[in-house]
Amino acid sequence: QVQLVESGGGLVQVGDSLRLSCEASGRTFDSYAMAWFRQASGKEREFVAAVGWSGRSTLYGNAGKGRFTISRDNAKKTVYLQMTRLKPDDTAVYVCAAGNNLDFGFNYDYWGQGIQVTVSS
């Protein structure tokens, strides 16, 4: 079992940067691919980014490409999402996920509760 807890969300202004963290419990964190998804109010959940177990392989969805960077620290059992040049459209609940395969879909086995990010204009 893996439990995931997100942190670092909040209210920011347009153009600001923000770093989300997702800390995992369990002894096998470094065997999982990790991902971030987001869901805005009234919209479907959307893939943001994913990183392979070693940190060398990454995938990005269209929303954050060029502005968001995913990384991980296996020693700290934490995955990060560095977000820059934030826009009001980035307002959403951001959710961390863990799974066996690195992909764009929802095929992840463990999900966090999510954390709110609000970008104010």
Short mmCIF file of C-alpha atoms in Angstrom, two decimals:
data_model
loop_
_atom_site.label_atom_id
_atom_site.label_comp_id
_atom_site.label_asym_id
_atom_site.label_seq_id
_atom_site.Cartn_x
_atom_site.Cartn_y
_atom_site.Cartn_z
CA GLN A 1 0.00 0.00 0.00
CA VAL A 2 1.09 3.52 -0.77
CA GLN A 3 -0.43 6.62 0.76
CA LEU A 4 0.10 9.96 -0.91
CA VAL A 5 -0.18 13.38 0.69
CA GLU A 6 0.01 16.56 -1.37
CA SER A 7 1.17 19.92 -0.08
CA GLY A 8 2.20 23.32 -1.36
CA GLY A 9 -1.04 24.50 -2.91
CA GLY A 10 -2.74 27.80 -2.28
CA LEU A 11 -3.74 31.13 -3.77
CA VAL A 12 -1.29 32.83 -6.13
CA GLN A 13 -1.35 35.63 -8.68
CA VAL A 14 -1.12 35.36 -12.43
CA GLY A 15 2.48 34.85 -13.47
CA ASP A 16 3.58 33.47 -10.12
CA SER A 17 5.35 30.18 -9.53
CA LEU A 18 4.38 27.43 -7.15
CA ARG A 19 5.85 24.08 -6.21
CA LEU A 20 3.63 21.20 -5.21
CA SER A 21 4.95 18.26 -3.24
CA CYS A 22 3.59 14.77 -2.83
CA GLU A 23 5.05 12.65 -0.08
CA ALA A 24 4.52 8.90 -0.14
CA SER A 25 4.46 6.35 2.60
CA GLY A 26 5.59 2.79 2.09
CA ARG A 27 8.92 1.17 1.34
CA THR A 28 8.65 0.79 -2.41
CA PHE A 29 8.29 4.40 -3.54
CA ASP A 30 11.26 4.14 -5.88
CA SER A 31 9.62 1.33 -7.83
CA TYR A 32 6.61 3.41 -8.85
CA ALA A 33 6.01 5.84 -11.62
CA MET A 34 4.51 9.03 -10.20
CA ALA A 35 2.11 11.44 -11.82
CA TRP A 36 0.19 14.63 -11.32
CA PHE A 37 -3.35 15.17 -12.54
CA ARG A 38 -5.66 18.09 -12.07
CA GLN A 39 -9.38 18.68 -12.09
CA ALA A 40 -10.96 22.07 -12.46
CA SER A 41 -14.47 22.70 -11.24
CA GLY A 42 -16.99 21.27 -13.69
CA LYS A 43 -14.31 19.67 -15.87
CA GLU A 44 -12.86 16.22 -16.30
CA ARG A 45 -9.66 15.12 -14.65
CA GLU A 46 -6.66 16.00 -16.81
CA PHE A 47 -3.18 14.53 -17.01
CA VAL A 48 -0.46 17.04 -16.11
CA ALA A 49 2.85 15.19 -15.88
CA ALA A 50 4.49 11.92 -14.90
CA VAL A 51 7.96 10.72 -14.00
CA GLY A 52 9.45 7.24 -14.10
CA TRP A 53 10.91 5.46 -11.11
CA SER A 54 14.45 6.73 -11.70
CA GLY A 55 13.48 10.29 -12.53
CA ARG A 56 15.07 10.14 -15.97
CA SER A 57 11.86 9.61 -17.97
CA THR A 58 9.11 12.22 -17.95
CA LEU A 59 5.83 12.83 -19.73
CA TYR A 60 3.88 16.06 -19.95
CA GLY A 61 0.34 16.86 -20.87
CA ASN A 62 -0.51 19.83 -23.04
CA ALA A 63 -1.65 22.02 -20.19
CA GLY A 64 1.66 22.43 -18.44
CA LYS A 65 4.11 21.72 -21.22
CA GLY A 66 6.89 24.27 -21.17
CA ARG A 67 5.77 25.75 -17.85
CA PHE A 68 5.64 22.80 -15.45
CA THR A 69 8.45 20.49 -14.40
CA ILE A 70 8.03 17.20 -12.59
CA SER A 71 10.81 15.69 -10.54
CA ARG A 72 11.28 13.26 -7.71
CA ASP A 73 13.54 12.61 -4.76
CA ASN A 74 13.46 8.92 -3.94
CA ALA A 75 15.39 9.40 -0.72
CA LYS A 76 12.62 11.69 0.51
CA LYS A 77 9.85 9.63 -1.11
CA THR A 78 8.57 12.82 -2.66
CA VAL A 79 7.54 13.92 -6.11
CA TYR A 80 7.39 17.59 -7.04
CA LEU A 81 5.56 19.69 -9.58
CA GLN A 82 7.22 23.02 -10.21
CA MET A 83 4.73 25.33 -11.91
CA THR A 84 5.74 28.64 -13.46
CA ARG A 85 3.93 31.47 -15.29
CA LEU A 86 0.68 30.39 -13.73
CA LYS A 87 -2.57 31.36 -15.41
CA PRO A 88 -6.19 31.44 -14.19
CA ASP A 89 -6.81 28.29 -16.27
CA ASP A 90 -4.39 26.45 -14.00
CA THR A 91 -6.87 26.78 -11.16
CA ALA A 92 -7.78 23.25 -10.13
CA VAL A 93 -7.40 20.53 -7.57
CA TYR A 94 -4.06 18.86 -8.21
CA VAL A 95 -3.83 15.18 -7.41
CA CYS A 96 -0.79 12.97 -7.07
CA ALA A 97 -0.82 9.34 -8.23
CA ALA A 98 1.47 6.30 -8.15
CA GLY A 99 1.50 3.29 -10.41
CA ASN A 100 3.54 0.59 -12.06
CA ASN A 101 3.66 2.13 -15.52
CA LEU A 102 4.55 5.55 -16.79
CA ASP A 103 1.72 6.73 -19.01
CA PHE A 104 -0.72 9.53 -19.78
CA GLY A 105 -3.82 7.75 -18.66
CA PHE A 106 -5.54 7.10 -15.40
CA ASN A 107 -3.95 3.66 -14.92
CA TYR A 108 -2.38 4.52 -11.61
CA ASP A 109 -3.02 2.41 -8.55
CA TYR A 110 -2.80 4.92 -5.75
CA TRP A 111 -4.20 8.43 -5.53
CA GLY A 112 -3.82 11.29 -3.10
CA GLN A 113 -6.67 13.43 -1.82
CA GLY A 114 -5.67 16.42 -3.89
CA ILE A 115 -4.76 20.00 -3.13
CA GLN A 116 -6.30 23.23 -4.34
CA VAL A 117 -4.36 25.67 -6.49
CA THR A 118 -6.09 28.95 -7.27
CA VAL A 119 -4.60 31.49 -9.64
CA SER A 120 -6.10 34.92 -9.26
CA SER A 121 -6.06 37.63 -11.89
#
